[in-house]
């Protein structure tokens, strides 16, 4: 049946709503329980709601509902949580994100867990499988897997241990602030990130399960990578009118010109990567996906890039792609530091991005790269012997993804990757030699 205006309004006011101009909505009621599904802009939103006392709440915030899906008492939900978790007696929201909601949950023995509830139905989200594999392999730098919940065949919820820490992005923002204000060095965590990312890749490289076995780069795969960028280029052109100000449109047009030029430069060299191996990697490794706790780091959120189309998150990638995502994330933290210091907009902060600050970005990135290469296993080290080709390509590819992501998610940060691509074309990126 069609969803009521009250339900549509409720969904629209949530952080995780679809950012679409138009979408189709469908609601199925079963007593007080309502399954809401919205489809639009290549996404399917799904959330169960409860209608209580003439108001709507998220079903997973109801103790009875959570225990029912954990103990497989509601049709179409299935979990492997019963033995590991016990009865849940309390739920506390932590974060309402763009595509999921994070909770603290407590069982009758007052043991605390993290519950992640997805707000999208995706065939290519295998986060639960990856966390389970890493936990079973003895890798310690991810939240320990306890169990997961499916809706039909879709990944719906994940229960893990809670890591008490702060995002690595906070460390880099503070480091950039101290550098810009000439207050001396901030405690570095780049070496810890590099080493533990290498260990993460080492474990994933050895995976033989269906979702993570290694593949080999072919001409077809290279063409698929190029097509990703061409698709995004076309998407940006078609959505220029969604940018509010003419100066933003001008920046986007300059970035599009840079994409054309860089693609022509990069494309011939990519053939040097044929025969290299692809593997399961993190897939969206920015600094907000890394938690720092007691001088250690933990990698979280293995669901992959939400707007990776026309690719999908089941595709294997080169390990350099995770490195590129981290380097691009360091660029973001420099801009955030400038915003913090000067109270400036993103655009004004980009105007303040000096060569000196770009050197800080480069040196911070090199620290991660150095420790990563020293700690990674020999098979991976041999596989990345064309780093001078692969890393610039993935930095470029990731930046094109970021533009699309920031525009769809309406974060206001799209100018950061646009400016990065322009710097690549102008020869101002030390990782990108043209």
Short mmCIF file of C-alpha atoms in Angstrom, two decimals:
data_model
loop_
_atom_site.label_atom_id
_atom_site.label_comp_id
_atom_site.label_asym_id
_atom_site.label_seq_id
_atom_site.Cartn_x
_atom_site.Cartn_y
_atom_site.Cartn_z
CA UNK A 1 0.00 0.00 0.00
CA UNK A 2 1.02 3.64 -0.34
CA UNK A 3 2.70 5.15 2.70
CA UNK A 4 0.79 7.78 4.64
CA UNK A 5 1.92 11.40 4.59
CA UNK A 6 2.89 11.05 8.28
CA UNK A 7 5.27 8.18 7.48
CA UNK A 8 6.80 9.96 4.48
CA UNK A 9 7.32 13.08 6.61
CA UNK A 10 8.88 11.00 9.38
CA UNK A 11 11.35 9.40 6.96
CA UNK A 12 12.14 12.74 5.33
CA UNK A 13 13.22 14.17 8.70
CA UNK A 14 15.78 11.39 9.28
CA UNK A 15 19.51 11.68 8.59
CA UNK A 16 19.39 8.42 6.61
CA UNK A 17 16.62 9.45 4.20
CA UNK A 18 17.05 9.12 0.45
CA UNK A 19 18.49 12.28 -1.06
CA UNK A 20 16.31 12.01 -4.16
CA UNK A 21 14.12 14.49 -5.97
CA UNK A 22 11.60 11.70 -6.47
CA UNK A 23 11.12 8.15 -5.24
CA UNK A 24 8.50 5.42 -4.94
CA UNK A 25 7.31 4.44 -1.48
CA UNK A 26 5.59 1.33 -0.22
CA UNK A 27 4.37 0.38 3.27
CA UNK A 28 3.28 -3.00 4.60
CA UNK A 29 1.51 -3.11 7.96
CA UNK A 30 1.37 -6.01 10.40
CA UNK A 31 -0.41 -4.75 13.50
CA UNK A 32 1.74 -2.01 15.02
CA UNK A 33 4.72 -2.97 12.81
CA UNK A 34 5.13 -1.16 9.48
CA UNK A 35 7.73 -2.09 6.87
CA UNK A 36 8.66 1.04 4.90
CA UNK A 37 10.47 0.76 1.57
CA UNK A 38 11.46 3.68 -0.66
CA UNK A 39 13.19 3.32 -4.02
CA UNK A 40 15.00 6.09 -5.87
CA UNK A 41 18.40 7.31 -7.16
CA UNK A 42 19.80 3.76 -7.39
CA UNK A 43 19.01 2.99 -3.74
CA UNK A 44 16.43 1.10 -1.70
CA UNK A 45 15.68 2.47 1.74
CA UNK A 46 14.17 0.00 4.19
CA UNK A 47 13.15 0.49 7.79
CA UNK A 48 10.63 -1.16 10.14
CA UNK A 49 8.61 1.35 12.16
CA UNK A 50 6.33 0.90 15.14
CA UNK A 51 3.16 2.92 15.53
CA UNK A 52 2.72 3.54 19.26
CA UNK A 53 0.24 5.94 20.86
CA UNK A 54 -0.29 7.81 17.58
CA UNK A 55 3.45 8.34 17.07
CA UNK A 56 6.13 6.58 15.01
CA UNK A 57 9.39 5.15 16.31
CA UNK A 58 12.16 3.07 14.78
CA UNK A 59 11.28 -0.54 15.48
CA UNK A 60 14.84 -1.42 16.51
CA UNK A 61 14.56 1.05 19.40
CA UNK A 62 11.88 -1.18 20.90
CA UNK A 63 13.19 -3.88 23.24
CA UNK A 64 10.51 -6.40 22.29
CA UNK A 65 11.25 -6.02 18.56
CA UNK A 66 15.02 -6.35 18.99
CA UNK A 67 14.69 -9.53 21.03
CA UNK A 68 12.18 -10.90 18.54
CA UNK A 69 14.53 -10.55 15.58
CA UNK A 70 17.51 -11.82 17.57
CA UNK A 71 15.53 -14.92 18.56
CA UNK A 72 14.05 -15.37 15.05
CA UNK A 73 10.45 -14.73 16.11
CA UNK A 74 9.52 -12.40 13.24
CA UNK A 75 9.08 -13.78 9.73
CA UNK A 76 11.62 -12.66 7.13
CA UNK A 77 14.23 -11.81 9.81
CA UNK A 78 16.93 -14.34 10.59
CA UNK A 79 19.88 -14.09 13.00
CA UNK A 80 22.69 -16.17 14.45
CA UNK A 81 22.67 -14.15 17.68
CA UNK A 82 20.80 -16.34 20.17
CA UNK A 83 23.77 -18.17 21.70
CA UNK A 84 26.19 -15.24 21.69
CA UNK A 85 24.06 -12.35 22.92
CA UNK A 86 21.32 -13.36 25.33
CA UNK A 87 18.33 -11.16 26.14
CA UNK A 88 18.60 -7.43 25.41
CA UNK A 89 17.26 -5.17 28.19
CA UNK A 90 18.38 -1.69 27.12
CA UNK A 91 19.10 0.22 23.90
CA UNK A 92 20.83 3.61 23.58
CA UNK A 93 21.31 5.44 20.25
CA UNK A 94 24.88 6.57 19.53
CA UNK A 95 24.82 7.85 15.94
CA UNK A 96 22.16 8.45 13.31
CA UNK A 97 24.19 8.27 10.10
CA UNK A 98 23.50 8.72 6.40
CA UNK A 99 22.81 5.02 5.80
CA UNK A 100 22.68 3.33 9.20
CA UNK A 101 21.99 3.86 12.89
CA UNK A 102 24.42 2.82 15.63
CA UNK A 103 23.28 1.76 19.12
CA UNK A 104 24.70 0.57 22.40
CA UNK A 105 22.73 -2.44 23.58
CA UNK A 106 22.91 -4.18 26.94
CA UNK A 107 21.95 -7.74 27.85
CA UNK A 108 20.53 -8.99 31.16
CA UNK A 109 24.08 -9.42 32.50
CA UNK A 110 24.81 -5.74 31.75
CA UNK A 111 27.25 -6.69 29.00
CA UNK A 112 27.47 -3.95 26.40
CA UNK A 113 27.58 -4.43 22.60
CA UNK A 114 27.42 -2.27 19.50
CA UNK A 115 24.42 -2.74 17.20
CA UNK A 116 24.57 -1.35 13.67
CA UNK A 117 21.24 -1.27 11.81
CA UNK A 118 21.34 -0.68 8.06
CA UNK A 119 18.81 1.61 6.39
CA UNK A 120 19.46 0.33 2.88
CA UNK A 121 18.78 -2.99 1.16
CA UNK A 122 21.96 -3.84 -0.76
CA UNK A 123 22.93 -7.05 -2.53
CA UNK A 124 26.62 -6.15 -2.39
CA UNK A 125 27.08 -5.25 1.29
CA UNK A 126 29.14 -8.03 2.90
CA UNK A 127 30.39 -6.15 5.96
CA UNK A 128 29.11 -8.87 8.29
CA UNK A 129 31.05 -11.58 6.40
CA UNK A 130 34.27 -9.57 6.46
CA UNK A 131 34.09 -8.77 10.19
CA UNK A 132 33.29 -12.41 10.97
CA UNK A 133 36.19 -13.65 8.83
CA UNK A 134 38.65 -11.21 10.44
CA UNK A 135 37.47 -12.12 13.94
CA UNK A 136 37.73 -15.85 13.24
CA UNK A 137 41.21 -15.30 11.77
CA UNK A 138 42.40 -13.76 15.03
CA UNK A 139 42.89 -10.24 13.66
CA UNK A 140 42.56 -7.94 16.69
CA UNK A 141 42.24 -4.50 15.11
CA UNK A 142 38.55 -4.69 14.24
CA UNK A 143 35.56 -4.77 16.61
CA UNK A 144 35.01 -8.42 17.53
CA UNK A 145 32.15 -10.05 15.63
CA UNK A 146 29.33 -11.56 17.68
CA UNK A 147 26.48 -12.08 15.25
CA UNK A 148 24.45 -10.61 12.41
CA UNK A 149 20.81 -10.23 11.40
CA UNK A 150 19.35 -10.67 7.92
CA UNK A 151 16.12 -9.35 6.45
CA UNK A 152 15.27 -11.86 3.75
CA UNK A 153 18.70 -12.25 2.11
CA UNK A 154 19.85 -8.71 2.90
CA UNK A 155 22.35 -7.71 5.57
CA UNK A 156 20.24 -5.79 8.12
CA UNK A 157 22.11 -5.65 11.43
CA UNK A 158 25.50 -6.40 12.96
CA UNK A 159 26.41 -6.88 16.62
CA UNK A 160 30.05 -6.41 17.62
CA UNK A 161 32.08 -5.35 20.60
CA UNK A 162 32.23 -1.62 21.35
CA UNK A 163 35.59 0.13 20.91
CA UNK A 164 35.86 3.17 23.16
CA UNK A 165 38.01 5.62 21.22
CA UNK A 166 38.01 8.64 18.96
CA UNK A 167 38.28 8.88 15.18
CA UNK A 168 41.76 9.04 13.69
CA UNK A 169 40.48 12.11 11.82
CA UNK A 170 40.48 14.00 15.13
CA UNK A 171 44.20 13.29 15.55
CA UNK A 172 45.00 14.53 12.06
CA UNK A 173 42.87 17.65 12.39
CA UNK A 174 44.64 18.48 15.67
CA UNK A 175 48.01 17.71 14.07
CA UNK A 176 47.21 20.06 11.16
CA UNK A 177 46.06 22.79 13.56
CA UNK A 178 49.33 22.59 15.50
CA UNK A 179 51.34 22.57 12.28
CA UNK A 180 49.52 25.58 10.81
CA UNK A 181 49.77 27.52 14.08
CA UNK A 182 53.43 26.45 14.47
CA UNK A 183 52.82 24.90 17.87
CA UNK A 184 55.09 21.92 17.27
CA UNK A 185 54.31 18.36 16.24
CA UNK A 186 51.22 16.52 17.41
CA UNK A 187 51.54 12.91 18.54
CA UNK A 188 51.77 10.85 15.36
CA UNK A 189 49.62 7.78 14.72
CA UNK A 190 50.55 7.31 11.06
CA UNK A 191 53.05 4.57 11.84
CA UNK A 192 50.42 2.63 13.83
CA UNK A 193 47.87 3.02 11.02
CA UNK A 194 50.37 1.91 8.37
CA UNK A 195 51.49 -1.18 10.27
CA UNK A 196 48.01 -2.36 11.19
CA UNK A 197 46.60 -1.70 7.73
CA UNK A 198 49.39 -3.92 6.40
CA UNK A 199 48.39 -6.63 8.87
CA UNK A 200 44.75 -6.23 7.82
CA UNK A 201 45.66 -6.69 4.17
CA UNK A 202 47.91 -9.63 5.04
CA UNK A 203 44.97 -11.45 6.63
CA UNK A 204 42.55 -10.57 3.82
CA UNK A 205 45.11 -11.66 1.22
CA UNK A 206 45.02 -15.18 2.67
CA UNK A 207 41.22 -15.42 2.54
CA UNK A 208 39.94 -18.27 0.40
CA UNK A 209 36.19 -17.81 0.96
CA UNK A 210 33.90 -16.95 -1.97
CA UNK A 211 33.62 -13.27 -1.07
CA UNK A 212 37.35 -12.60 -0.81
CA UNK A 213 39.48 -14.89 -2.98
CA UNK A 214 42.10 -13.13 -5.11
CA UNK A 215 41.56 -12.24 -8.77
CA UNK A 216 43.87 -11.09 -11.57
CA UNK A 217 43.78 -7.73 -13.37
CA UNK A 218 42.81 -8.04 -17.02
CA UNK A 219 42.06 -5.66 -19.90
CA UNK A 220 38.38 -5.92 -19.04
CA UNK A 221 38.98 -4.88 -15.44
CA UNK A 222 41.06 -1.89 -16.56
CA UNK A 223 38.21 -0.85 -18.86
CA UNK A 224 35.74 -1.19 -15.98
CA UNK A 225 37.88 1.19 -13.91
CA UNK A 226 37.94 3.72 -16.73
CA UNK A 227 34.18 3.36 -17.16
CA UNK A 228 33.68 4.18 -13.47
CA UNK A 229 35.41 7.50 -13.99
CA UNK A 230 33.61 8.22 -17.26
CA UNK A 231 30.27 7.47 -15.59
CA UNK A 232 31.06 9.83 -12.72
CA UNK A 233 32.23 12.51 -15.15
CA UNK A 234 28.92 12.28 -16.98
CA UNK A 235 27.00 12.26 -13.69
CA UNK A 236 28.73 15.44 -12.50
CA UNK A 237 27.97 17.17 -15.82
CA UNK A 238 24.31 16.18 -15.56
CA UNK A 239 24.05 17.48 -12.00
CA UNK A 240 25.82 20.83 -12.30
CA UNK A 241 22.51 22.61 -11.78
CA UNK A 242 22.31 21.09 -8.28
CA UNK A 243 25.23 23.32 -7.28
CA UNK A 244 23.79 26.48 -5.80
CA UNK A 245 26.41 29.07 -6.70
CA UNK A 246 27.99 29.92 -10.04
CA UNK A 247 31.51 29.81 -8.57
CA UNK A 248 30.86 26.19 -7.52
CA UNK A 249 29.68 25.37 -11.03
CA UNK A 250 32.81 27.00 -12.45
CA UNK A 251 34.97 24.92 -10.09
CA UNK A 252 33.13 21.76 -11.15
CA UNK A 253 33.61 22.59 -14.85
CA UNK A 254 37.34 23.09 -14.25
CA UNK A 255 37.46 19.77 -12.39
CA UNK A 256 35.68 18.07 -15.31
CA UNK A 257 38.26 19.46 -17.73
CA UNK A 258 40.98 18.13 -15.42
CA UNK A 259 39.35 14.69 -15.35
CA UNK A 260 39.48 14.54 -19.15
CA UNK A 261 43.11 15.57 -19.24
CA UNK A 262 44.22 13.25 -16.43
CA UNK A 263 42.38 10.31 -17.91
CA UNK A 264 44.28 10.72 -21.17
CA UNK A 265 47.57 10.86 -19.25
CA UNK A 266 46.88 7.90 -16.96
CA UNK A 267 45.18 5.46 -19.30
CA UNK A 268 48.21 4.15 -21.28
CA UNK A 269 50.25 3.40 -18.12
CA UNK A 270 47.49 1.30 -16.57
CA UNK A 271 48.41 -1.62 -18.80
CA UNK A 272 51.46 -2.09 -16.56
CA UNK A 273 49.03 -3.36 -13.91
CA UNK A 274 47.73 -6.29 -15.99
CA UNK A 275 48.52 -9.55 -14.23
CA UNK A 276 48.60 -7.96 -10.77
CA UNK A 277 46.29 -9.37 -8.10
CA UNK A 278 43.05 -7.96 -6.77
CA UNK A 279 41.85 -8.82 -3.28
CA UNK A 280 39.23 -7.95 -0.70
CA UNK A 281 40.21 -4.66 0.97
CA UNK A 282 38.44 -2.31 3.37
CA UNK A 283 36.94 -0.40 0.46
CA UNK A 284 36.16 2.98 2.05
CA UNK A 285 39.06 3.65 4.38
CA UNK A 286 38.81 7.29 5.42
CA UNK A 287 40.03 8.52 8.80
CA UNK A 288 36.55 8.52 10.36
CA UNK A 289 36.48 4.75 9.80
CA UNK A 290 39.50 4.29 12.10
CA UNK A 291 39.15 4.48 15.88
CA UNK A 292 42.12 5.27 18.11
CA UNK A 293 42.03 3.61 21.53
CA UNK A 294 44.85 3.20 24.04
CA UNK A 295 47.54 3.94 21.43
CA UNK A 296 46.12 1.34 19.06
CA UNK A 297 43.88 1.65 15.99
CA UNK A 298 40.75 -0.26 14.99
CA UNK A 299 39.27 -0.39 11.49
CA UNK A 300 35.47 -0.14 11.33
CA UNK A 301 32.63 0.08 8.78
CA UNK A 302 33.50 -2.46 6.11
CA UNK A 303 30.37 -1.84 4.05
CA UNK A 304 32.33 -0.17 1.23
CA UNK A 305 31.65 3.01 -0.71
CA UNK A 306 27.91 3.72 -0.74
CA UNK A 307 27.88 5.39 -4.17
CA UNK A 308 30.45 3.27 -5.98
CA UNK A 309 28.25 2.84 -9.05
CA UNK A 310 28.60 1.79 -11.79
CA UNK A 311 30.88 -0.61 -9.89
CA UNK A 312 29.66 -2.66 -6.97
CA UNK A 313 31.13 -3.38 -3.56
CA UNK A 314 31.70 -7.05 -4.32
CA UNK A 315 34.44 -6.14 -6.79
CA UNK A 316 37.96 -6.92 -5.59
CA UNK A 317 40.43 -4.05 -5.62
CA UNK A 318 44.14 -3.34 -5.36
CA UNK A 319 45.45 -2.71 -1.82
CA UNK A 320 46.65 0.69 -3.03
CA UNK A 321 43.03 1.78 -3.14
CA UNK A 322 42.83 1.76 0.67
CA UNK A 323 46.07 3.73 0.82
CA UNK A 324 44.70 6.27 -1.65
CA UNK A 325 41.51 6.68 0.39
CA UNK A 326 43.60 7.45 3.49
CA UNK A 327 45.72 9.99 1.65
CA UNK A 328 42.61 11.69 0.31
CA UNK A 329 41.18 11.72 3.84
CA UNK A 330 44.27 13.54 5.13
CA UNK A 331 43.53 16.26 2.56
CA UNK A 332 40.07 16.66 4.10
CA UNK A 333 41.51 17.00 7.62
CA UNK A 334 43.76 19.87 6.49
CA UNK A 335 40.71 21.77 5.23
CA UNK A 336 38.82 21.01 8.44
CA UNK A 337 41.77 22.32 10.45
CA UNK A 338 41.71 25.58 8.48
CA UNK A 339 37.97 25.86 9.09
CA UNK A 340 38.57 25.33 12.80
CA UNK A 341 41.33 27.95 13.02
CA UNK A 342 39.74 30.68 10.91
CA UNK A 343 36.02 29.88 11.11
CA UNK A 344 36.05 29.90 7.31
CA UNK A 345 33.88 28.17 4.74
CA UNK A 346 35.14 25.17 2.79
CA UNK A 347 35.79 27.37 -0.27
CA UNK A 348 37.65 30.03 1.75
CA UNK A 349 39.66 27.33 3.52
CA UNK A 350 40.71 25.90 0.16
CA UNK A 351 42.00 29.35 -0.76
CA UNK A 352 44.19 29.18 2.39
CA UNK A 353 45.65 25.78 1.43
CA UNK A 354 49.31 26.74 1.00
CA UNK A 355 52.22 24.70 -0.33
CA UNK A 356 53.42 24.44 3.26
CA UNK A 357 50.16 22.75 4.34
CA UNK A 358 50.28 20.49 1.28
CA UNK A 359 53.76 19.45 2.46
CA UNK A 360 52.22 18.50 5.82
CA UNK A 361 49.67 16.37 3.96
CA UNK A 362 52.41 14.72 1.90
CA UNK A 363 54.67 13.97 4.87
CA UNK A 364 51.74 12.64 6.93
CA UNK A 365 50.79 10.35 4.06
CA UNK A 366 54.37 9.20 3.48
CA UNK A 367 54.59 8.08 7.11
CA UNK A 368 51.64 5.72 6.61
CA UNK A 369 53.03 4.47 3.29
CA UNK A 370 56.50 3.79 4.69
CA UNK A 371 55.26 1.71 7.62
CA UNK A 372 52.72 -0.07 5.44
CA UNK A 373 55.30 -1.16 2.87
CA UNK A 374 57.69 -2.34 5.60
CA UNK A 375 55.00 -4.45 7.32
CA UNK A 376 53.01 -5.84 4.40
CA UNK A 377 53.55 -9.48 3.40
CA UNK A 378 55.91 -10.34 0.56
CA UNK A 379 53.14 -11.37 -1.89
CA UNK A 380 51.46 -7.97 -1.48
CA UNK A 381 54.76 -6.08 -1.62
CA UNK A 382 55.59 -7.78 -4.91
CA UNK A 383 52.10 -6.99 -6.17
CA UNK A 384 52.46 -3.24 -5.57
CA UNK A 385 55.82 -2.80 -7.31
CA UNK A 386 54.13 -0.38 -9.75
CA UNK A 387 53.15 2.01 -6.96
CA UNK A 388 54.18 5.00 -9.06
CA UNK A 389 51.35 4.11 -11.46
CA UNK A 390 48.72 2.52 -9.25
CA UNK A 391 48.72 4.98 -6.34
CA UNK A 392 48.24 8.13 -8.50
CA UNK A 393 45.48 6.36 -10.42
CA UNK A 394 43.61 5.39 -7.25
CA UNK A 395 44.04 8.88 -5.79
CA UNK A 396 42.45 10.24 -8.96
CA UNK A 397 39.73 7.57 -9.03
CA UNK A 398 38.90 8.11 -5.34
CA UNK A 399 38.63 11.88 -5.83
CA UNK A 400 36.10 11.39 -8.65
CA UNK A 401 34.10 9.17 -6.32
CA UNK A 402 34.27 11.78 -3.54
CA UNK A 403 32.78 14.46 -5.79
CA UNK A 404 29.75 12.29 -6.53
CA UNK A 405 29.41 11.21 -2.91
CA UNK A 406 29.58 14.75 -1.52
CA UNK A 407 27.06 16.02 -4.07
CA UNK A 408 24.57 13.21 -3.44
CA UNK A 409 24.95 13.30 0.35
CA UNK A 410 24.79 17.12 0.31
CA UNK A 411 27.66 17.48 2.77
CA UNK A 412 28.97 20.75 1.31
CA UNK A 413 32.47 19.23 0.87
CA UNK A 414 32.42 18.59 -2.90
CA UNK A 415 34.88 21.45 -3.49
CA UNK A 416 37.64 19.52 -1.66
CA UNK A 417 37.96 16.65 -4.18
CA UNK A 418 37.25 19.01 -7.09
CA UNK A 419 40.20 21.16 -6.04
CA UNK A 420 42.37 18.06 -5.51
CA UNK A 421 41.78 16.91 -9.09
CA UNK A 422 42.66 20.36 -10.39
CA UNK A 423 45.90 20.27 -8.35
CA UNK A 424 46.71 16.87 -9.86
CA UNK A 425 46.34 18.32 -13.35
CA UNK A 426 48.46 21.36 -12.44
CA UNK A 427 51.28 19.15 -11.11
CA UNK A 428 50.83 20.36 -7.53
CA UNK A 429 50.21 16.90 -6.05
CA UNK A 430 53.53 15.24 -5.12
CA UNK A 431 52.03 11.78 -5.51
CA UNK A 432 50.82 12.60 -8.99
CA UNK A 433 53.66 13.17 -11.44
CA UNK A 434 52.59 14.24 -14.91
#
